[in-house]
mmCIF file of C-alpha atoms in Angstrom:
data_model
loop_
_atom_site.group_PDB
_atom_site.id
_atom_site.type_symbol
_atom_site.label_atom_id
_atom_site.label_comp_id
_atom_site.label_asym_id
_atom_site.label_seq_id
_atom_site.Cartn_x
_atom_site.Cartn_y
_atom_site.Cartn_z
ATOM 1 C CA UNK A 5 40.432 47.232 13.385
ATOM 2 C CA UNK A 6 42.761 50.277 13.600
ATOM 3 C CA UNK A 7 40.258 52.409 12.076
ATOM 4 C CA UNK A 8 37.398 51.622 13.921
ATOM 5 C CA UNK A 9 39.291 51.425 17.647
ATOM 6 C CA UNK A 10 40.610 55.405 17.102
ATOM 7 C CA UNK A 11 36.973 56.116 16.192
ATOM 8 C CA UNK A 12 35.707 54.204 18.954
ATOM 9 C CA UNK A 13 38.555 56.630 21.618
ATOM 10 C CA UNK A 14 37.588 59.798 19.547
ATOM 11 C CA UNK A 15 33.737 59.080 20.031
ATOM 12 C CA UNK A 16 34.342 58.171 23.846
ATOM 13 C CA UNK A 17 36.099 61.474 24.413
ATOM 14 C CA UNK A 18 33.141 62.887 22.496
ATOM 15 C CA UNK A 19 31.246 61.177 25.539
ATOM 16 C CA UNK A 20 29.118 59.827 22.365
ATOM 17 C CA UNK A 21 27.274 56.209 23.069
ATOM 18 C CA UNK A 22 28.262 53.781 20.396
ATOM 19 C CA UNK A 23 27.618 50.302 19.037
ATOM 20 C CA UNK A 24 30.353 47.684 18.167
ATOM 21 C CA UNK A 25 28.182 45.479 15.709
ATOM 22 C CA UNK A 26 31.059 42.414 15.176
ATOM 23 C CA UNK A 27 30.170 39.049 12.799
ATOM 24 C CA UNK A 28 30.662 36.194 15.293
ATOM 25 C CA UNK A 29 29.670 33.074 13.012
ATOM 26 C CA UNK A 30 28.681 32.599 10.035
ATOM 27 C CA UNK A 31 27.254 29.721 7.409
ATOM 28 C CA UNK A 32 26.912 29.410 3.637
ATOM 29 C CA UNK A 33 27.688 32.631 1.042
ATOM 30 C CA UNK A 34 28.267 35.835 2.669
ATOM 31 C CA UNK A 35 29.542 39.064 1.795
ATOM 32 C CA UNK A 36 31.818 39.269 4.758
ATOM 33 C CA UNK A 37 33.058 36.725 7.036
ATOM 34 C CA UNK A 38 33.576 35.893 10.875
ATOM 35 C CA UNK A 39 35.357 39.158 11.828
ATOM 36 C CA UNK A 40 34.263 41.748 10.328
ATOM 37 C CA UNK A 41 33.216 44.945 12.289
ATOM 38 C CA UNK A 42 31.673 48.338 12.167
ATOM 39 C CA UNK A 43 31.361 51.061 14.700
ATOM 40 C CA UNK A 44 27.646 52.553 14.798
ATOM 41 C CA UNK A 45 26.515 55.934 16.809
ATOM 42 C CA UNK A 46 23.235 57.591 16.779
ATOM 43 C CA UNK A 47 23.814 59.126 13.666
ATOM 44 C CA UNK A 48 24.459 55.864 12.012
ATOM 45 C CA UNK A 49 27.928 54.643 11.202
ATOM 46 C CA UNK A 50 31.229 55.886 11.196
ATOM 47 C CA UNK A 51 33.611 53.359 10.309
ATOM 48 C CA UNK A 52 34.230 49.943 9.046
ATOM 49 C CA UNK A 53 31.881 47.439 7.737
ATOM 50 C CA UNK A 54 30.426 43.827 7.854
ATOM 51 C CA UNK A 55 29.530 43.109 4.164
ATOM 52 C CA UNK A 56 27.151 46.290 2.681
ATOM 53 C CA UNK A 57 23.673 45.759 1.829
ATOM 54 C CA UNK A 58 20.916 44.910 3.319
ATOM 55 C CA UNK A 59 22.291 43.088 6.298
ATOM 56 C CA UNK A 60 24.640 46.386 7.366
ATOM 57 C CA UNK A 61 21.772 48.922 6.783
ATOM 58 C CA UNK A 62 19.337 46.687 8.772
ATOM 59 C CA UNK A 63 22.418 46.182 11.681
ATOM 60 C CA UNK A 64 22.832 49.994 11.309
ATOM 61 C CA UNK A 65 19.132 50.736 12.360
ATOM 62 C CA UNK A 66 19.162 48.294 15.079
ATOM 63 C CA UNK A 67 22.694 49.636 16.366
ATOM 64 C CA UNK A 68 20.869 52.792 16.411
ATOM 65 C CA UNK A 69 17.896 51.207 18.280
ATOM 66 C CA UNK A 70 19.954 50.046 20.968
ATOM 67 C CA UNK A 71 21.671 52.849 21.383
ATOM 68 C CA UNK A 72 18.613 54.645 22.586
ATOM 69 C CA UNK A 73 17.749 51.611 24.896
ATOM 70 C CA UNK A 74 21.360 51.390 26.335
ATOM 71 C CA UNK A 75 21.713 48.009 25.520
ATOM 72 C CA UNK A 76 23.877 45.058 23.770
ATOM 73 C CA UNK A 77 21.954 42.571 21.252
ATOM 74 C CA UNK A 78 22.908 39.092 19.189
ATOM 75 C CA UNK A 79 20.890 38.674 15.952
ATOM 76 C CA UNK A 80 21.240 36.035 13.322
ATOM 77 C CA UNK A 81 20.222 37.245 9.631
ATOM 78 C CA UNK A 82 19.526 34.547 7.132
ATOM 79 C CA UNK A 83 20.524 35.751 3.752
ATOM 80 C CA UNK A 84 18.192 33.802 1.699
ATOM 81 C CA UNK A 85 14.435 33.577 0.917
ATOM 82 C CA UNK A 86 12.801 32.043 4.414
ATOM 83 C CA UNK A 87 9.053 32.944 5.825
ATOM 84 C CA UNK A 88 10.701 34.290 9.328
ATOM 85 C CA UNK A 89 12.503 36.874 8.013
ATOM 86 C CA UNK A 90 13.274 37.828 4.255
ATOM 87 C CA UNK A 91 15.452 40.913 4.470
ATOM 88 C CA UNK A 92 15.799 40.533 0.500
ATOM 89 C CA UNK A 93 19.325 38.860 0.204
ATOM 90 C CA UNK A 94 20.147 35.812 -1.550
ATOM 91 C CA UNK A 95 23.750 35.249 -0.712
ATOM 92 C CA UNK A 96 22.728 32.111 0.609
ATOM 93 C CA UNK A 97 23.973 32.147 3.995
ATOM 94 C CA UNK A 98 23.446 33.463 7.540
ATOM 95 C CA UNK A 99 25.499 35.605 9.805
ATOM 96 C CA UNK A 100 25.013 35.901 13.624
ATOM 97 C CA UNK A 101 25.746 39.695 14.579
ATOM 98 C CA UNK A 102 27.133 40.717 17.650
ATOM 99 C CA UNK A 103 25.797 44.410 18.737
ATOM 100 C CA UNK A 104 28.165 45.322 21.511
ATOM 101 C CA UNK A 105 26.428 48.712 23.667
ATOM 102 C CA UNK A 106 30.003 50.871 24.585
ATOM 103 C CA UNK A 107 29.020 54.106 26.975
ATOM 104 C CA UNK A 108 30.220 57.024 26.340
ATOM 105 C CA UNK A 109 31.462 57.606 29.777
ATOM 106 C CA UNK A 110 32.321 54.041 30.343
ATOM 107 C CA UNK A 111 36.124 53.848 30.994
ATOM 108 C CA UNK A 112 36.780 50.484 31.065
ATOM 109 C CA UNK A 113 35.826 50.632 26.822
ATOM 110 C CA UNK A 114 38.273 53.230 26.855
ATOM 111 C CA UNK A 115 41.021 51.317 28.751
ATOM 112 C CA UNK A 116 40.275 48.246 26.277
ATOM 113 C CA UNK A 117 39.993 50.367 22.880
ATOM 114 C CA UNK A 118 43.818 52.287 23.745
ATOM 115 C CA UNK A 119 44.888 48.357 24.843
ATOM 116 C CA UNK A 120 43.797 47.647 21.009
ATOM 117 C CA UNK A 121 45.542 50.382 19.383
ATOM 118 C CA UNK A 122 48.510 50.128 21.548
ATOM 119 C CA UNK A 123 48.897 46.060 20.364
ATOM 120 C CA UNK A 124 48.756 47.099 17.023
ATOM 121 C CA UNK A 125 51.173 50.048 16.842
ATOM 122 C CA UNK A 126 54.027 47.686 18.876
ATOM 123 C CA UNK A 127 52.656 44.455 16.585
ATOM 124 C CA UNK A 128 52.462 42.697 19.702
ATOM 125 C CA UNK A 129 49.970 39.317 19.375
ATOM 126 C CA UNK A 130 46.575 38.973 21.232
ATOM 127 C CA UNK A 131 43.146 38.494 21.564
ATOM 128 C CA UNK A 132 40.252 40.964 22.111
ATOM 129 C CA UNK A 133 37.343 38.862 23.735
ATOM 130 C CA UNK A 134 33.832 39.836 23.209
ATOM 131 C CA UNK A 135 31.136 38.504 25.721
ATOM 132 C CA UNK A 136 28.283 37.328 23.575
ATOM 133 C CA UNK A 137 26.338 39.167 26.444
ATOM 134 C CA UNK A 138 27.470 42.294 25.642
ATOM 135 C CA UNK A 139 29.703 42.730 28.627
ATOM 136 C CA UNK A 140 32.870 45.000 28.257
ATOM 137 C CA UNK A 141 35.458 42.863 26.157
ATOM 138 C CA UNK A 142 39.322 42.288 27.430
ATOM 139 C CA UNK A 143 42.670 41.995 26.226
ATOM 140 C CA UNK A 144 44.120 38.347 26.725
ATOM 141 C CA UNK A 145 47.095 36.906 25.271
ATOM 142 C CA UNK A 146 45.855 33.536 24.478
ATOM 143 C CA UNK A 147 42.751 32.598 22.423
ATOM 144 C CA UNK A 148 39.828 33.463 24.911
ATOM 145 C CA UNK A 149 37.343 30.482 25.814
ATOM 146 C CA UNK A 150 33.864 30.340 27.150
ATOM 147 C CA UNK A 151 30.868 32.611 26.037
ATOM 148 C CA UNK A 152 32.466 35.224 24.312
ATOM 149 C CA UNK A 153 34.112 36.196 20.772
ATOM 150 C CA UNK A 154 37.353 35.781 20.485
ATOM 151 C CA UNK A 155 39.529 38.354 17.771
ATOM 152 C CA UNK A 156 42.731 38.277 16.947
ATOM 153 C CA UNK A 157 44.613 41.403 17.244
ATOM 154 C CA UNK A 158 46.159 42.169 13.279
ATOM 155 C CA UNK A 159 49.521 42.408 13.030
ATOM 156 C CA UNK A 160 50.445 44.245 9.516
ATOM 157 C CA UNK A 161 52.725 42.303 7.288
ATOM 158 C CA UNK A 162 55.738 44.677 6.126
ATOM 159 C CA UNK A 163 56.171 45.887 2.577
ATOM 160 C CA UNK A 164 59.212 46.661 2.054
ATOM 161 C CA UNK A 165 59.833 48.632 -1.359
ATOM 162 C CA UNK A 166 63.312 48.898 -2.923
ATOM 163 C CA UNK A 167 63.354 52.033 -5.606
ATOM 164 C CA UNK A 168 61.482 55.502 -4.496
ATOM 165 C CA UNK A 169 60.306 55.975 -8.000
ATOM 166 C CA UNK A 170 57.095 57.119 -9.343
ATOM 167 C CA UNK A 171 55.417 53.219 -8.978
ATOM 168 C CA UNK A 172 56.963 53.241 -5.365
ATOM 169 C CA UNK A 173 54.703 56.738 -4.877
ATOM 170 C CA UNK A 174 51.775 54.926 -6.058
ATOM 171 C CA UNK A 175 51.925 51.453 -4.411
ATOM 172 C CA UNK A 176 53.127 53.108 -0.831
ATOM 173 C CA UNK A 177 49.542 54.302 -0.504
ATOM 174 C CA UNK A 178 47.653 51.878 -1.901
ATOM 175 C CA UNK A 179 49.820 49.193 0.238
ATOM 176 C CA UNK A 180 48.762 50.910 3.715
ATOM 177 C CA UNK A 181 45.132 50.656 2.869
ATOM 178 C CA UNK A 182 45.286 47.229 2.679
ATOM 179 C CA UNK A 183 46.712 46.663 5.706
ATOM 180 C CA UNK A 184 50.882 46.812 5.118
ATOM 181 C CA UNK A 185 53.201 48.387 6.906
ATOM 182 C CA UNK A 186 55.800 50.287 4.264
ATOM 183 C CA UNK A 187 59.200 50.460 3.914
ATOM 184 C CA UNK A 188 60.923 52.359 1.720
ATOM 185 C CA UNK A 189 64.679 51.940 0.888
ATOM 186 C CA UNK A 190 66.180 53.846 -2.113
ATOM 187 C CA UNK A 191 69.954 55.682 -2.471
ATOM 188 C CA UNK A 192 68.409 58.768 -3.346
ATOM 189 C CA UNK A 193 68.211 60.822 -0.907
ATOM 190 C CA UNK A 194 65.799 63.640 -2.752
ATOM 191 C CA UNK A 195 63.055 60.801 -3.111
ATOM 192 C CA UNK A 196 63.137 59.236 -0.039
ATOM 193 C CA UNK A 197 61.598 62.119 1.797
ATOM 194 C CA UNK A 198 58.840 62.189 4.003
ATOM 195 C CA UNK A 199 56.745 64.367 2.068
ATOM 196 C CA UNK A 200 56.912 62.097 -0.586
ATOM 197 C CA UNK A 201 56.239 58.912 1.520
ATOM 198 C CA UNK A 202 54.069 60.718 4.478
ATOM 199 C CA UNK A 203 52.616 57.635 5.656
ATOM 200 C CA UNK A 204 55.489 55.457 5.281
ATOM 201 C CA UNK A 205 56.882 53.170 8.594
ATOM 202 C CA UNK A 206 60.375 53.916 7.643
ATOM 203 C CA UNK A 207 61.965 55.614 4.566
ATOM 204 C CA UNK A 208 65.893 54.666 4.359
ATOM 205 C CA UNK A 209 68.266 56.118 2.308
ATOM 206 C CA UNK A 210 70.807 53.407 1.999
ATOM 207 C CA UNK A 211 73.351 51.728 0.012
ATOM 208 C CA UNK A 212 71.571 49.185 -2.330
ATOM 209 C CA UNK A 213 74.598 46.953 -2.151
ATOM 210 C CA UNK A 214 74.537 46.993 1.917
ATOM 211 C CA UNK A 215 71.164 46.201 2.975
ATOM 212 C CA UNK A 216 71.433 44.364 6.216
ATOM 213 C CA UNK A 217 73.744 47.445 6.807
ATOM 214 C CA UNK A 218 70.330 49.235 7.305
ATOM 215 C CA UNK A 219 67.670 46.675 8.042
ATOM 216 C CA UNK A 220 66.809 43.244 8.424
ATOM 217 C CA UNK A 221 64.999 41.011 5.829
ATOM 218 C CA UNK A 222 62.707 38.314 7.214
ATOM 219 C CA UNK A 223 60.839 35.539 6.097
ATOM 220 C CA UNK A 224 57.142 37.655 7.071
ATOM 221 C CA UNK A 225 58.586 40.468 4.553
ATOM 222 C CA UNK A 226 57.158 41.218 1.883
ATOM 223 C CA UNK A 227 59.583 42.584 -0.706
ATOM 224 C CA UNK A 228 59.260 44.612 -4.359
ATOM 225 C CA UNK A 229 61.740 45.412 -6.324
ATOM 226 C CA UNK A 230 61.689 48.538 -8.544
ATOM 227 C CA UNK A 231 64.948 50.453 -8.563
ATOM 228 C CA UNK A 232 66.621 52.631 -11.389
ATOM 229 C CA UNK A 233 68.453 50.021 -13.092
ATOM 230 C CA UNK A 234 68.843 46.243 -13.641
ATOM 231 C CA UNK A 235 72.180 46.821 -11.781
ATOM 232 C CA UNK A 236 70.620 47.905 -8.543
ATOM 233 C CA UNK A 237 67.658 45.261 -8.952
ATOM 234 C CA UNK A 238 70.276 42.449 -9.305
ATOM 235 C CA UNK A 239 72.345 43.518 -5.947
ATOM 236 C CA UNK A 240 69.038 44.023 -4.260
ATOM 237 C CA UNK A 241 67.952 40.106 -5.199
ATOM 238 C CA UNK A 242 71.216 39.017 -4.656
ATOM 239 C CA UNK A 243 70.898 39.373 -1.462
ATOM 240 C CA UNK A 244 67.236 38.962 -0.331
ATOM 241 C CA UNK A 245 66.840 35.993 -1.897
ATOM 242 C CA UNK A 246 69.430 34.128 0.032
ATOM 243 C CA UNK A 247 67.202 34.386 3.066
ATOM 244 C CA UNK A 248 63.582 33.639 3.621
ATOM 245 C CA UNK A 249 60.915 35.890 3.162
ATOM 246 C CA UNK A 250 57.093 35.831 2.182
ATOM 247 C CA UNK A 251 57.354 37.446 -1.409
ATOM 248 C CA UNK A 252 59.301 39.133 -3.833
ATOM 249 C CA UNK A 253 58.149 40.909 -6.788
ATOM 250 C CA UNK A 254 60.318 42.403 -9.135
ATOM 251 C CA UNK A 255 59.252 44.802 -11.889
ATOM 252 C CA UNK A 256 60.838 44.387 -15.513
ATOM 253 C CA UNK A 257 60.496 42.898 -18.857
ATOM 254 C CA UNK A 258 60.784 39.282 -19.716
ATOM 255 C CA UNK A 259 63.933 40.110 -21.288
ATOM 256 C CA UNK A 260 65.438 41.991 -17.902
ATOM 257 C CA UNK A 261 63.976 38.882 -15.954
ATOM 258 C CA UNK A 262 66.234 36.079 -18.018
ATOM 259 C CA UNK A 263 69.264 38.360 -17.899
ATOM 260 C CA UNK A 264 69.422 39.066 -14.006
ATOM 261 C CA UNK A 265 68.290 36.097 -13.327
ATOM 262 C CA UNK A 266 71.387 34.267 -15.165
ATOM 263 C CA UNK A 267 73.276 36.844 -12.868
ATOM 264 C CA UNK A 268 72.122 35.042 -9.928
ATOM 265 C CA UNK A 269 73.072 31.792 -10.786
ATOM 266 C CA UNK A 270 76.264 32.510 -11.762
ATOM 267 C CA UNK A 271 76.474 34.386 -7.984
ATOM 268 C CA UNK A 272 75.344 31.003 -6.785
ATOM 269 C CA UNK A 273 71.858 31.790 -5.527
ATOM 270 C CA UNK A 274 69.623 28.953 -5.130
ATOM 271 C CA UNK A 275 67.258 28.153 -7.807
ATOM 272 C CA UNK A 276 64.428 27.340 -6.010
ATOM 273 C CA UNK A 277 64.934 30.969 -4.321
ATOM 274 C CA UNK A 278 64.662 32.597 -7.953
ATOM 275 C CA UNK A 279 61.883 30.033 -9.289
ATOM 276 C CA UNK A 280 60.075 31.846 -6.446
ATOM 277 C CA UNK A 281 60.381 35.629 -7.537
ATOM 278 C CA UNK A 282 57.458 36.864 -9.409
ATOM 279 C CA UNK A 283 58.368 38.434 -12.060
ATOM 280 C CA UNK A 284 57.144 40.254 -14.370
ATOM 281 C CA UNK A 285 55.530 41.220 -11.318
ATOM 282 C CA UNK A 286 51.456 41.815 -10.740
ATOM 283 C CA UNK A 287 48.698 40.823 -11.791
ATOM 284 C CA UNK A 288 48.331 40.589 -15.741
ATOM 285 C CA UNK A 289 45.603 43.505 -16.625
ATOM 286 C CA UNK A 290 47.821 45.303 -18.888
ATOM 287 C CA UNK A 291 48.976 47.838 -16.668
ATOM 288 C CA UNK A 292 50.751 50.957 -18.144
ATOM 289 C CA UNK A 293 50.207 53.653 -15.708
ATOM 290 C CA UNK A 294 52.466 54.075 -12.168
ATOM 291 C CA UNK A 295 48.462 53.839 -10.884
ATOM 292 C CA UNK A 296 47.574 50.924 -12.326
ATOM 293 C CA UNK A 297 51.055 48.998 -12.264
ATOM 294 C CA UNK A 298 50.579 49.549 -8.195
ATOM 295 C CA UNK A 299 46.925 47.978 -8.727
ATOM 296 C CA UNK A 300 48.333 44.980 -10.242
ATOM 297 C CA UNK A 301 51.380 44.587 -7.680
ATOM 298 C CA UNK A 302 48.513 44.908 -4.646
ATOM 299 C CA UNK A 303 46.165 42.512 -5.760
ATOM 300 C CA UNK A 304 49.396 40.215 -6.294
ATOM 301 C CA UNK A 305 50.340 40.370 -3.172
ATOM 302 C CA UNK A 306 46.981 40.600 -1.151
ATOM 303 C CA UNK A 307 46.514 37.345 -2.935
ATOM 304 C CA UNK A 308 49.681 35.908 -1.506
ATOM 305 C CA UNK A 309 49.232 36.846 1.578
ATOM 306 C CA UNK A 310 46.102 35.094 1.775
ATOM 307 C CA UNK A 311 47.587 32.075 0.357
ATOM 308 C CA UNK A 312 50.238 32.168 3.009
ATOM 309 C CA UNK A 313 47.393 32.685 6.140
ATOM 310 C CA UNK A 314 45.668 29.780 4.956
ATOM 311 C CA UNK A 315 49.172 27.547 4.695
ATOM 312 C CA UNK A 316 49.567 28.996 7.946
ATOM 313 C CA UNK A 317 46.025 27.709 9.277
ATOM 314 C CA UNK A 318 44.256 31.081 9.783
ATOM 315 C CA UNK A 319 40.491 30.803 9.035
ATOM 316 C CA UNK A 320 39.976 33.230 5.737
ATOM 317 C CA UNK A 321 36.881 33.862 4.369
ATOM 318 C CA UNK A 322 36.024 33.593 0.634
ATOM 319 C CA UNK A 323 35.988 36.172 -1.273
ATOM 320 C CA UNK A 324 32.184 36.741 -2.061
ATOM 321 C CA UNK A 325 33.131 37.340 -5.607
ATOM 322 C CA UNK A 326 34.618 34.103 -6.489
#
């Protein structure tokens, strides 16, 4: 949503007409869910998408359509064979398309798009309601009833990533574009540089045996370990895992695993606190590579996080590969 609301103010200053094209329900197989959205101008689109295919190119065109007309649209696509309308999918499903007309000149949009982006930079929690007529949509702080659409503003879970070594410089990246904020805390003060780390929340260089000196843990964090040394990964656990948090990950050998995890029993951590660490962390695909070792620890932990968004009652949708 970031993306595609600092699009939205760029094109506006541009004076350049655009089309918000937003899934508002859905039904069956689909390659995207309730949600997703794309920003559309007469050239075609700029940013974001609802699902690829057929269904996007044919939303593009008709984005572009109403772009000429100055006007907002709803359209359901069926994505399976049917005599009304076969537009060659076979997910299985439908999706009902919201194709919200935003002026280029039109301030409220503007007013609504820098509400967006200003939400999401102070993670403060909202709605953005859409009018199903196309109206200009509003910031409200409680779910939005009635005939309109009603998003949640994201709030980025934090990363927070102890050790500013080459797996750290990999994952950092990869972490953002999946939605994370990052955090990196190391006690060398050579890595943890900004030009390192450029689009890092917060680098910290820090005592690893004083962490609340610097920040504050909580149970929405979500925490990897990968420092120099099993000494430095043990004071690190030590004391995370004696408050709550969302995950921790800690990279390491089986053998490295038993031996500081021993340590933290005998420091008298609980042992339902280390049953949870995942360790050897990622996903098994026989990583070797800094690259591909931050491949497995992000699909790990987007995983996770979807796990803990549907504990949490949040309405996922599958993903359209499983």
């Amino acid at each position: 949503m970031q993306s595609i609301f600092a699009k939205l103010l760029y094109e506006m200053e541009k004076q350049h007409d655009t089309v918000l094209v937003t899934i508002v329900n859905e039904s069956g197989s689909t390659p995207r869910g309730i949600g997703a959205q794309m920003l559309v101008n007469k050239h075609g689109l700029q940013v974001g998408t609802i699902g690829g295919g057929n269904v996007e190119n044919l939303s593009i065109l008709h984005a572009q359509e109403l772009i000429a007309q100055k006007r907002s649209d709803i359209h359901e696509y069926k994505l399976h064979k049917n005599e009304k309308e076969d537009i060659g999918m076979v997910c299985g499903g439908d999706v009902t398309v919201l194709f919200s007309y935003i002026c280029g000149t039109d301030c409220e949009w503007s007013d609504v798009a820098a509400a967006v982006l200003e939400r999401i930079v102070k993670r403060e929690q909202g709605f953005m309601a859409l009018p199903l007529n196309g109206d200009t949509a509003c910031i409200t702080n409680e779910q939005p009833a009635g005939k309109v659409f009603g998003m949640p503003l994201p709030i980025a879970d934090r990363a927070i990533l102890f050790g500013a070594g080459h797996c750290s410089l990999a994952l950092a990246p990869l972490l953002q574009t999946v939605g994370f904020r990052v955090t990196v805390f190391d006690d060398r003060s050579d890595l943890v540089t900004k030009e390192r780390f450029p689009r890092a929340d917060a680098l910290i260089c820090g005592d690893f045996t004083r962490i609340s000196d610097y920040l504050t843990v909580g149970e929405d964090d979500y925490i990897v370990v990968m420092t120099s040394g099993h000494s430095h990964d043990f004071e690190v656990q030590e004391q995370v895992l004696r408050h709550p948090f969302a995950y921790v990950g800690v990279i390491g050998s089986r053998a490295k695993t038993a031996s500081v995890n021993a340590r933290l029993r005998e420091a008298g951590v609980d042992e339902q606190a280390i049953a949870a660490i995942h360790t050897p962390v990622g996903v098994a695909i026989k990583a070797v590579t800094p690259e591909e070792i931050a491949v497995s620890i992000a699909g790990e932990m987007i995983y996770e996080r979807a796990l803990r968004r549907e504990k949490a009652g949040e309405q996922l949708h599958g993903c359209p590969m499983h």
